[in-house]
Amino acid sequence: MRYYRLPAFTGVGALRMDERPVPEPGPRQVLVRMRAWSLNYRDLLIATGTYGRGMKPDVVPLSDGAGEVVAAGPEVTRWREGDRVLGVFMPDWISGPATADKIAASLGGTVDGVLAEYVVFDQDAVVAAPSHLDFAEAATLPCAAVTAWHCLMVQGTLAPGERVLTLGSGGVSVFALQFATLAGAEVIATSSTDAKLDRLRALGAAAGVNYTRVPQWGKAVFDMTDGGVDHVVEVGGAGTLPQSVRAARTGGRVSLIGVLARGDGLSPVPLLRKGLTVQGMLVGGRDTFEAMNRAVERHRIRPVVDRAVPFSAAPEAYRLLHSGGHFGKIVIVPD
């Protein structure tokens, strides 16, 4: 079988496609033939050695993928051949709050990921793919979608009528828009182009701000909502956090997810004056993933796939993600 590995964390050019035998599942494991994969900005950071310490040497990259069970160990009770499944981002986080042990292993980072034609998973570390989605759509869910759901629906306890600010049109932001709209919230979106804002409105955004024309977009959002939004899905990091804090209402919540934009430090004074809750977000456990999938299936939510790249050209998918011109998710599909 073919698979990719990262022998060095020096950039996308370090990616190597190699071959090895199809693995055999252990007693409690399933062998999954992968049928689609999806990228996250995290994968770029890992490839360039800027994600953090503790990455597995020569790691198989990517956390997100969808496939079908083709073999199961003798002690497997949860799955059978032909089941369509998705890997859990942190395979040891089954349920309950995060702990250091539960989040120690993460696919494509501290342990091997899924950018291979066949992958072995523990039977407890996969979930069923929503039945109405094709493999490419389903492959977008494990990281970005679960993060957005965990942010808004679990930690944020989002209620109908509340206001949510999303930043840009990447995977987490688009999923957050879809989930917030489903929950009856009013979404204000930012983007660098009017064309993307039009697409975000078509997905349910009530209003949009072009941040290239309105550099002080935090103030603009605060003014247009007459006092700020209840929840900011903050994917930019240091470069956008001051504006996100400006856009939030007194007593609001800012969920820190991404590190897309560089910037200086933030004074704690605005946080204190507004009494904001600022929380770093983890992806979520298997129980959160399963709850989200029930909602996705019941309401027939369809992930937004920007484009698909063949498996043999996987490095090109990284380059497309780095370019920043995508809307939604970039996926990899079999040749």
mmCIF file of C-alpha atoms in Angstrom:
data_model
loop_
_atom_site.group_PDB
_atom_site.id
_atom_site.type_symbol
_atom_site.label_atom_id
_atom_site.label_comp_id
_atom_site.label_asym_id
_atom_site.label_seq_id
_atom_site.Cartn_x
_atom_site.Cartn_y
_atom_site.Cartn_z
ATOM 1 C CA MET A 1 0.000 0.000 0.000
ATOM 2 C CA ARG A 2 1.036 3.634 -0.468
ATOM 3 C CA TYR A 3 1.383 6.075 2.399
ATOM 4 C CA TYR A 4 3.000 9.428 3.173
ATOM 5 C CA ARG A 5 5.503 10.255 5.888
ATOM 6 C CA LEU A 6 7.356 13.307 7.155
ATOM 7 C CA PRO A 7 11.023 12.342 7.625
ATOM 8 C CA ALA A 8 11.787 15.969 8.539
ATOM 9 C CA PHE A 9 9.696 18.917 9.701
ATOM 10 C CA THR A 10 11.151 21.309 7.153
ATOM 11 C CA GLY A 11 8.126 22.073 4.999
ATOM 12 C CA VAL A 12 5.807 20.499 2.478
ATOM 13 C CA GLY A 13 8.790 19.534 0.328
ATOM 14 C CA ALA A 14 9.775 17.000 2.993
ATOM 15 C CA LEU A 15 6.662 14.887 2.381
ATOM 16 C CA ARG A 16 7.557 11.460 0.999
ATOM 17 C CA MET A 17 5.275 8.853 -0.509
ATOM 18 C CA ASP A 18 6.409 5.322 0.291
ATOM 19 C CA GLU A 19 5.112 1.760 0.223
ATOM 20 C CA ARG A 20 4.736 -0.920 2.862
ATOM 21 C CA PRO A 21 2.558 -4.013 3.405
ATOM 22 C CA VAL A 22 -1.096 -3.569 4.339
ATOM 23 C CA PRO A 23 -1.193 -3.773 8.161
ATOM 24 C CA GLU A 24 -3.036 -6.541 10.018
ATOM 25 C CA PRO A 25 -5.564 -5.553 12.700
ATOM 26 C CA GLY A 26 -4.976 -6.709 16.250
ATOM 27 C CA PRO A 27 -7.642 -8.416 18.397
ATOM 28 C CA ARG A 28 -9.503 -5.157 19.182
ATOM 29 C CA GLN A 29 -8.624 -3.279 16.012
ATOM 30 C CA VAL A 30 -10.217 -2.625 12.632
ATOM 31 C CA LEU A 31 -8.470 -2.247 9.285
ATOM 32 C CA VAL A 32 -9.923 0.667 7.313
ATOM 33 C CA ARG A 33 -9.477 1.235 3.607
ATOM 34 C CA MET A 34 -9.224 5.018 3.434
ATOM 35 C CA ARG A 35 -11.405 6.637 0.777
ATOM 36 C CA ALA A 36 -10.800 10.366 1.420
ATOM 37 C CA TRP A 37 -8.661 12.675 3.526
ATOM 38 C CA SER A 38 -8.906 16.333 4.592
ATOM 39 C CA LEU A 39 -6.358 18.980 5.588
ATOM 40 C CA ASN A 40 -6.304 21.420 8.481
ATOM 41 C CA TYR A 41 -4.004 24.384 9.083
ATOM 42 C CA ARG A 42 -2.470 22.300 11.862
ATOM 43 C CA ASP A 43 -1.051 19.992 9.191
ATOM 44 C CA LEU A 44 0.889 22.893 7.669
ATOM 45 C CA LEU A 45 2.296 23.822 11.081
ATOM 46 C CA ILE A 46 3.382 20.241 11.730
ATOM 47 C CA ALA A 47 5.029 19.965 8.315
ATOM 48 C CA THR A 48 7.031 23.138 8.935
ATOM 49 C CA GLY A 49 8.021 22.250 12.506
ATOM 50 C CA THR A 50 6.098 25.154 14.022
ATOM 51 C CA TYR A 51 3.281 23.263 15.764
ATOM 52 C CA GLY A 52 5.154 22.399 18.930
ATOM 53 C CA ARG A 53 7.267 19.744 20.544
ATOM 54 C CA GLY A 54 6.496 16.074 20.879
ATOM 55 C CA MET A 55 5.753 15.299 17.238
ATOM 56 C CA LYS A 56 6.452 11.690 16.288
ATOM 57 C CA PRO A 57 9.585 11.380 14.133
ATOM 58 C CA ASP A 58 8.817 10.242 10.569
ATOM 59 C CA VAL A 59 5.112 10.663 11.344
ATOM 60 C CA VAL A 60 2.349 9.692 8.931
ATOM 61 C CA PRO A 61 0.528 13.029 8.567
ATOM 62 C CA LEU A 62 -3.123 14.169 8.764
ATOM 63 C CA SER A 63 -5.783 13.640 11.404
ATOM 64 C CA ASP A 64 -8.822 13.659 9.122
ATOM 65 C CA GLY A 65 -9.975 10.821 6.907
ATOM 66 C CA ALA A 66 -12.914 8.608 6.021
ATOM 67 C CA GLY A 67 -13.032 5.011 4.879
ATOM 68 C CA GLU A 68 -14.655 1.612 5.162
ATOM 69 C CA VAL A 69 -13.864 -1.299 7.471
ATOM 70 C CA VAL A 70 -12.358 -4.180 5.479
ATOM 71 C CA ALA A 71 -11.238 -6.426 8.350
ATOM 72 C CA ALA A 72 -11.784 -6.672 12.096
ATOM 73 C CA GLY A 73 -9.954 -8.437 14.924
ATOM 74 C CA PRO A 74 -11.639 -11.313 16.773
ATOM 75 C CA GLU A 75 -12.551 -9.200 19.823
ATOM 76 C CA VAL A 76 -14.137 -6.329 17.858
ATOM 77 C CA THR A 77 -17.811 -5.814 18.736
ATOM 78 C CA ARG A 78 -18.527 -2.264 17.555
ATOM 79 C CA TRP A 79 -17.919 -2.652 13.815
ATOM 80 C CA ARG A 80 -18.163 -5.039 10.909
ATOM 81 C CA GLU A 81 -16.880 -5.149 7.353
ATOM 82 C CA GLY A 82 -18.396 -2.478 5.133
ATOM 83 C CA ASP A 83 -19.067 0.059 7.885
ATOM 84 C CA ARG A 84 -18.183 3.636 6.920
ATOM 85 C CA VAL A 85 -16.075 5.211 9.658
ATOM 86 C CA LEU A 86 -14.002 8.242 10.686
ATOM 87 C CA GLY A 87 -11.031 8.314 13.029
ATOM 88 C CA VAL A 88 -11.224 10.227 16.311
ATOM 89 C CA PHE A 89 -8.728 13.112 16.390
ATOM 90 C CA MET A 90 -7.502 12.210 19.900
ATOM 91 C CA PRO A 91 -8.011 8.425 19.986
ATOM 92 C CA ASP A 92 -7.778 8.137 23.785
ATOM 93 C CA TRP A 93 -10.425 10.817 24.475
ATOM 94 C CA ILE A 94 -13.592 8.762 24.548
ATOM 95 C CA SER A 95 -15.847 10.836 26.815
ATOM 96 C CA GLY A 96 -15.967 13.438 29.547
ATOM 97 C CA PRO A 97 -13.744 16.455 30.103
ATOM 98 C CA ALA A 98 -10.223 16.614 28.700
ATOM 99 C CA THR A 99 -7.327 15.343 30.805
ATOM 100 C CA ALA A 100 -3.620 15.239 30.062
ATOM 101 C CA ASP A 101 -3.786 11.496 29.394
ATOM 102 C CA LYS A 102 -6.794 11.763 27.077
ATOM 103 C CA ILE A 103 -5.222 14.396 24.844
ATOM 104 C CA ALA A 104 -1.648 13.078 24.798
ATOM 105 C CA ALA A 105 -2.128 11.211 21.518
ATOM 106 C CA SER A 106 -3.305 13.103 18.419
ATOM 107 C CA LEU A 107 -3.429 11.691 14.922
ATOM 108 C CA GLY A 108 -0.806 13.025 12.546
ATOM 109 C CA GLY A 109 1.137 14.631 15.387
ATOM 110 C CA THR A 110 2.234 12.641 18.423
ATOM 111 C CA VAL A 111 1.077 9.396 16.760
ATOM 112 C CA ASP A 112 0.784 8.344 13.129
ATOM 113 C CA GLY A 113 -2.083 9.863 11.189
ATOM 114 C CA VAL A 114 -4.233 8.710 8.318
ATOM 115 C CA LEU A 115 -2.565 9.736 5.023
ATOM 116 C CA ALA A 116 -2.276 6.119 3.903
ATOM 117 C CA GLU A 117 -4.366 3.801 1.739
ATOM 118 C CA TYR A 118 -5.033 1.515 4.731
ATOM 119 C CA VAL A 119 -5.034 2.452 8.430
ATOM 120 C CA VAL A 120 -5.500 0.355 11.573
ATOM 121 C CA PHE A 121 -7.605 1.879 14.368
ATOM 122 C CA ASP A 122 -8.622 0.666 17.803
ATOM 123 C CA GLN A 123 -12.315 -0.167 17.632
ATOM 124 C CA ASP A 124 -13.053 2.541 20.207
ATOM 125 C CA ALA A 125 -11.228 5.246 18.241
ATOM 126 C CA VAL A 126 -13.568 5.488 15.258
ATOM 127 C CA VAL A 127 -17.123 6.754 14.779
ATOM 128 C CA ALA A 128 -19.757 6.094 12.136
ATOM 129 C CA ALA A 129 -19.803 8.505 9.196
ATOM 130 C CA PRO A 130 -23.129 10.338 8.651
ATOM 131 C CA SER A 131 -25.048 8.251 6.135
ATOM 132 C CA HIS A 132 -25.949 11.109 3.753
ATOM 133 C CA LEU A 133 -22.363 12.254 3.193
ATOM 134 C CA ASP A 134 -19.954 10.938 0.603
ATOM 135 C CA PHE A 135 -16.445 10.011 1.727
ATOM 136 C CA ALA A 136 -14.924 13.371 0.741
ATOM 137 C CA GLU A 137 -17.530 15.298 2.730
ATOM 138 C CA ALA A 138 -17.263 12.979 5.735
ATOM 139 C CA ALA A 139 -13.469 13.280 5.768
ATOM 140 C CA THR A 140 -13.764 16.979 6.675
ATOM 141 C CA LEU A 141 -15.399 16.320 10.055
ATOM 142 C CA PRO A 142 -12.879 14.949 12.619
ATOM 143 C CA CYS A 143 -10.975 18.163 13.421
ATOM 144 C CA ALA A 144 -12.591 21.371 12.111
ATOM 145 C CA ALA A 145 -16.219 20.355 12.534
ATOM 146 C CA VAL A 146 -15.791 18.800 15.988
ATOM 147 C CA THR A 147 -13.843 21.866 17.118
ATOM 148 C CA ALA A 148 -16.605 24.216 15.958
ATOM 149 C CA TRP A 149 -19.293 22.054 17.594
ATOM 150 C CA HIS A 150 -17.359 21.762 20.859
ATOM 151 C CA CYS A 151 -16.756 25.516 20.851
ATOM 152 C CA LEU A 152 -20.345 26.611 20.299
ATOM 153 C CA MET A 153 -22.657 23.820 21.378
ATOM 154 C CA VAL A 154 -20.750 22.235 24.284
ATOM 155 C CA GLN A 155 -18.546 24.888 25.902
ATOM 156 C CA GLY A 156 -20.476 27.859 24.532
ATOM 157 C CA THR A 157 -23.958 26.434 25.262
ATOM 158 C CA LEU A 158 -25.187 28.517 22.335
ATOM 159 C CA ALA A 159 -28.835 29.564 22.571
ATOM 160 C CA PRO A 160 -31.303 30.724 19.891
ATOM 161 C CA GLY A 161 -31.116 34.459 19.294
ATOM 162 C CA GLU A 162 -27.534 34.859 20.437
ATOM 163 C CA ARG A 163 -24.982 36.484 18.147
ATOM 164 C CA VAL A 164 -21.852 34.766 16.875
ATOM 165 C CA LEU A 165 -18.875 36.266 15.054
ATOM 166 C CA THR A 166 -16.894 34.013 12.695
ATOM 167 C CA LEU A 167 -13.589 34.974 11.082
ATOM 168 C CA GLY A 168 -12.853 34.112 7.462
ATOM 169 C CA SER A 169 -13.995 31.166 5.392
ATOM 170 C CA GLY A 170 -11.772 28.290 6.471
ATOM 171 C CA GLY A 171 -13.039 24.967 7.753
ATOM 172 C CA VAL A 172 -13.699 25.824 11.416
ATOM 173 C CA SER A 173 -15.359 29.133 10.550
ATOM 174 C CA VAL A 174 -17.673 27.658 7.915
ATOM 175 C CA PHE A 175 -18.698 24.799 10.201
ATOM 176 C CA ALA A 176 -19.283 27.299 13.027
ATOM 177 C CA LEU A 177 -21.538 29.310 10.730
ATOM 178 C CA GLN A 178 -23.511 26.218 9.781
ATOM 179 C CA PHE A 179 -23.902 25.017 13.378
ATOM 180 C CA ALA A 180 -24.745 28.451 14.775
ATOM 181 C CA THR A 181 -27.393 28.977 12.102
ATOM 182 C CA LEU A 182 -28.828 25.547 12.897
ATOM 183 C CA ALA A 183 -29.065 26.581 16.567
ATOM 184 C CA GLY A 184 -31.020 29.738 15.715
ATOM 185 C CA ALA A 185 -28.169 32.169 16.340
ATOM 186 C CA GLU A 186 -27.434 35.285 14.294
ATOM 187 C CA VAL A 187 -24.032 35.073 12.614
ATOM 188 C CA ILE A 188 -21.803 37.963 11.542
ATOM 189 C CA ALA A 189 -18.927 36.838 9.318
ATOM 190 C CA THR A 190 -15.710 38.511 8.240
ATOM 191 C CA SER A 191 -13.786 37.859 5.034
ATOM 192 C CA SER A 192 -11.171 39.432 2.796
ATOM 193 C CA THR A 193 -13.430 39.576 -0.283
ATOM 194 C CA ASP A 194 -17.017 40.502 -1.049
ATOM 195 C CA ALA A 195 -17.375 37.343 -3.145
ATOM 196 C CA LYS A 196 -16.625 35.183 -0.127
ATOM 197 C CA LEU A 197 -18.967 37.262 2.023
ATOM 198 C CA ASP A 198 -21.725 36.572 -0.500
ATOM 199 C CA ARG A 199 -21.075 32.845 -0.156
ATOM 200 C CA LEU A 200 -21.100 33.112 3.635
ATOM 201 C CA ARG A 201 -24.449 34.913 3.500
ATOM 202 C CA ALA A 202 -25.786 32.146 1.257
ATOM 203 C CA LEU A 203 -24.848 29.680 4.020
ATOM 204 C CA GLY A 204 -26.786 31.703 6.602
ATOM 205 C CA ALA A 205 -24.702 34.657 7.756
ATOM 206 C CA ALA A 206 -26.922 37.616 8.603
ATOM 207 C CA ALA A 207 -24.210 40.205 7.936
ATOM 208 C CA GLY A 208 -20.625 40.449 6.822
ATOM 209 C CA VAL A 209 -17.609 42.727 7.163
ATOM 210 C CA ASN A 210 -14.805 42.939 4.609
ATOM 211 C CA TYR A 211 -11.754 43.278 6.836
ATOM 212 C CA THR A 212 -9.519 44.482 4.020
ATOM 213 C CA ARG A 213 -11.743 47.551 3.630
ATOM 214 C CA VAL A 214 -12.591 47.870 7.327
ATOM 215 C CA PRO A 215 -9.368 47.324 9.307
ATOM 216 C CA GLN A 216 -11.171 48.138 12.576
ATOM 217 C CA TRP A 217 -13.681 45.368 12.010
ATOM 218 C CA GLY A 218 -14.010 44.674 15.727
ATOM 219 C CA LYS A 219 -15.472 48.122 16.295
ATOM 220 C CA ALA A 220 -17.653 47.766 13.198
ATOM 221 C CA VAL A 221 -19.132 44.512 14.535
ATOM 222 C CA PHE A 222 -19.607 46.020 17.998
ATOM 223 C CA ASP A 223 -21.467 48.985 16.498
ATOM 224 C CA MET A 224 -23.659 46.987 14.110
ATOM 225 C CA THR A 225 -24.776 44.694 16.955
ATOM 226 C CA ASP A 226 -25.422 47.597 19.329
ATOM 227 C CA GLY A 227 -23.106 46.349 22.046
ATOM 228 C CA GLY A 228 -21.200 43.347 20.731
ATOM 229 C CA VAL A 229 -21.645 39.646 19.992
ATOM 230 C CA ASP A 230 -22.190 36.894 22.518
ATOM 231 C CA HIS A 231 -19.555 34.573 21.089
ATOM 232 C CA VAL A 232 -16.445 34.988 18.908
ATOM 233 C CA VAL A 233 -14.991 31.948 17.149
ATOM 234 C CA GLU A 234 -11.399 33.220 17.160
ATOM 235 C CA VAL A 235 -9.244 31.391 14.587
ATOM 236 C CA GLY A 236 -6.654 34.082 13.909
ATOM 237 C CA GLY A 237 -4.710 34.177 17.151
ATOM 238 C CA ALA A 238 -2.494 37.075 18.207
ATOM 239 C CA GLY A 239 -3.097 39.032 15.017
ATOM 240 C CA THR A 240 -6.885 39.161 15.362
ATOM 241 C CA LEU A 241 -7.521 38.694 19.075
ATOM 242 C CA PRO A 242 -7.608 42.413 19.966
ATOM 243 C CA GLN A 243 -10.300 43.000 17.327
ATOM 244 C CA SER A 244 -12.256 39.957 18.507
ATOM 245 C CA VAL A 245 -12.198 41.279 22.073
ATOM 246 C CA ARG A 246 -13.437 44.629 20.752
ATOM 247 C CA ALA A 247 -16.321 42.913 18.957
ATOM 248 C CA ALA A 248 -17.503 40.939 22.002
ATOM 249 C CA ARG A 249 -20.216 42.147 24.340
ATOM 250 C CA THR A 250 -19.726 42.662 28.048
ATOM 251 C CA GLY A 251 -19.838 39.207 29.603
ATOM 252 C CA GLY A 252 -19.302 37.540 26.227
ATOM 253 C CA ARG A 253 -17.099 34.621 25.235
ATOM 254 C CA VAL A 254 -14.063 34.423 22.965
ATOM 255 C CA SER A 255 -13.031 30.899 21.993
ATOM 256 C CA LEU A 256 -9.379 30.640 20.949
ATOM 257 C CA ILE A 257 -8.899 28.036 18.229
ATOM 258 C CA GLY A 258 -6.356 29.034 15.587
ATOM 259 C CA VAL A 259 -3.054 30.800 15.077
ATOM 260 C CA LEU A 260 -3.464 32.037 11.517
ATOM 261 C CA ALA A 261 -2.413 35.666 12.074
ATOM 262 C CA ARG A 262 0.659 36.969 13.840
ATOM 263 C CA GLY A 263 0.557 39.945 16.144
ATOM 264 C CA ASP A 264 1.685 41.523 19.379
ATOM 265 C CA GLY A 265 0.514 40.655 22.842
ATOM 266 C CA LEU A 266 -2.866 41.650 24.238
ATOM 267 C CA SER A 267 -3.349 43.793 27.314
ATOM 268 C CA PRO A 268 -5.611 42.120 29.904
ATOM 269 C CA VAL A 269 -7.386 45.424 30.561
ATOM 270 C CA PRO A 270 -10.109 45.007 27.882
ATOM 271 C CA LEU A 271 -10.787 41.488 29.156
ATOM 272 C CA LEU A 272 -11.236 42.751 32.698
ATOM 273 C CA ARG A 273 -13.384 45.708 31.722
ATOM 274 C CA LYS A 274 -15.781 43.506 29.778
ATOM 275 C CA GLY A 275 -15.653 40.509 32.093
ATOM 276 C CA LEU A 276 -14.982 38.255 29.111
ATOM 277 C CA THR A 277 -14.574 34.500 29.165
ATOM 278 C CA VAL A 278 -11.573 33.660 26.985
ATOM 279 C CA GLN A 279 -11.008 29.952 26.546
ATOM 280 C CA GLY A 280 -8.529 27.881 24.561
ATOM 281 C CA MET A 281 -10.384 25.182 22.655
ATOM 282 C CA LEU A 282 -9.448 21.556 22.112
ATOM 283 C CA VAL A 283 -11.037 19.509 19.355
ATOM 284 C CA GLY A 284 -13.284 17.224 21.425
ATOM 285 C CA GLY A 285 -13.709 13.609 22.422
ATOM 286 C CA ARG A 286 -15.527 10.724 20.765
ATOM 287 C CA ASP A 287 -18.763 11.492 22.608
ATOM 288 C CA THR A 288 -18.738 15.052 21.224
ATOM 289 C CA PHE A 289 -17.985 13.738 17.725
ATOM 290 C CA GLU A 290 -20.898 11.286 17.893
ATOM 291 C CA ALA A 291 -23.329 13.928 19.166
ATOM 292 C CA MET A 292 -22.305 16.275 16.366
ATOM 293 C CA ASN A 293 -22.704 13.544 13.757
ATOM 294 C CA ARG A 294 -26.261 12.866 14.949
ATOM 295 C CA ALA A 295 -27.111 16.531 14.369
ATOM 296 C CA VAL A 296 -25.303 16.595 11.005
ATOM 297 C CA GLU A 297 -27.254 13.561 9.834
ATOM 298 C CA ARG A 298 -30.630 14.577 11.241
ATOM 299 C CA HIS A 299 -30.473 18.043 9.676
ATOM 300 C CA ARG A 300 -28.704 16.916 6.491
ATOM 301 C CA ILE A 301 -25.844 19.394 6.942
ATOM 302 C CA ARG A 302 -23.328 19.153 4.104
ATOM 303 C CA PRO A 303 -19.706 20.231 4.622
ATOM 304 C CA VAL A 304 -18.355 22.736 2.123
ATOM 305 C CA VAL A 305 -15.597 21.150 0.029
ATOM 306 C CA ASP A 306 -13.554 23.672 -1.938
ATOM 307 C CA ARG A 307 -11.703 21.208 -4.141
ATOM 308 C CA ALA A 308 -10.250 17.695 -4.280
ATOM 309 C CA VAL A 309 -6.657 16.671 -5.031
ATOM 310 C CA PRO A 310 -5.600 13.106 -5.988
ATOM 311 C CA PHE A 311 -3.656 11.043 -3.441
ATOM 312 C CA SER A 312 -0.538 10.954 -5.603
ATOM 313 C CA ALA A 313 -0.458 14.779 -5.569
ATOM 314 C CA ALA A 314 -1.090 15.231 -1.818
ATOM 315 C CA PRO A 315 1.656 17.888 -1.420
ATOM 316 C CA GLU A 316 -0.342 20.106 -3.798
ATOM 317 C CA ALA A 317 -3.227 20.035 -1.311
ATOM 318 C CA TYR A 318 -0.873 21.466 1.313
ATOM 319 C CA ARG A 319 0.163 24.226 -1.072
ATOM 320 C CA LEU A 320 -3.443 25.089 -1.878
ATOM 321 C CA LEU A 321 -4.206 25.354 1.832
ATOM 322 C CA HIS A 322 -1.177 27.564 2.372
ATOM 323 C CA SER A 323 -2.289 29.913 -0.408
ATOM 324 C CA GLY A 324 -5.391 30.818 1.603
ATOM 325 C CA GLY A 325 -7.705 31.124 -1.372
ATOM 326 C CA HIS A 326 -9.954 28.216 -0.395
ATOM 327 C CA PHE A 327 -13.531 28.393 0.892
ATOM 328 C CA GLY A 328 -14.305 25.557 3.282
ATOM 329 C CA LYS A 329 -12.169 22.419 3.115
ATOM 330 C CA ILE A 330 -9.552 20.981 0.788
ATOM 331 C CA VAL A 331 -9.715 17.205 0.466
ATOM 332 C CA ILE A 332 -7.568 14.409 -0.961
ATOM 333 C CA VAL A 333 -9.213 11.541 -2.842
ATOM 334 C CA PRO A 334 -7.893 8.243 -4.279
ATOM 335 C CA ASP A 335 -6.339 8.381 -7.744
#
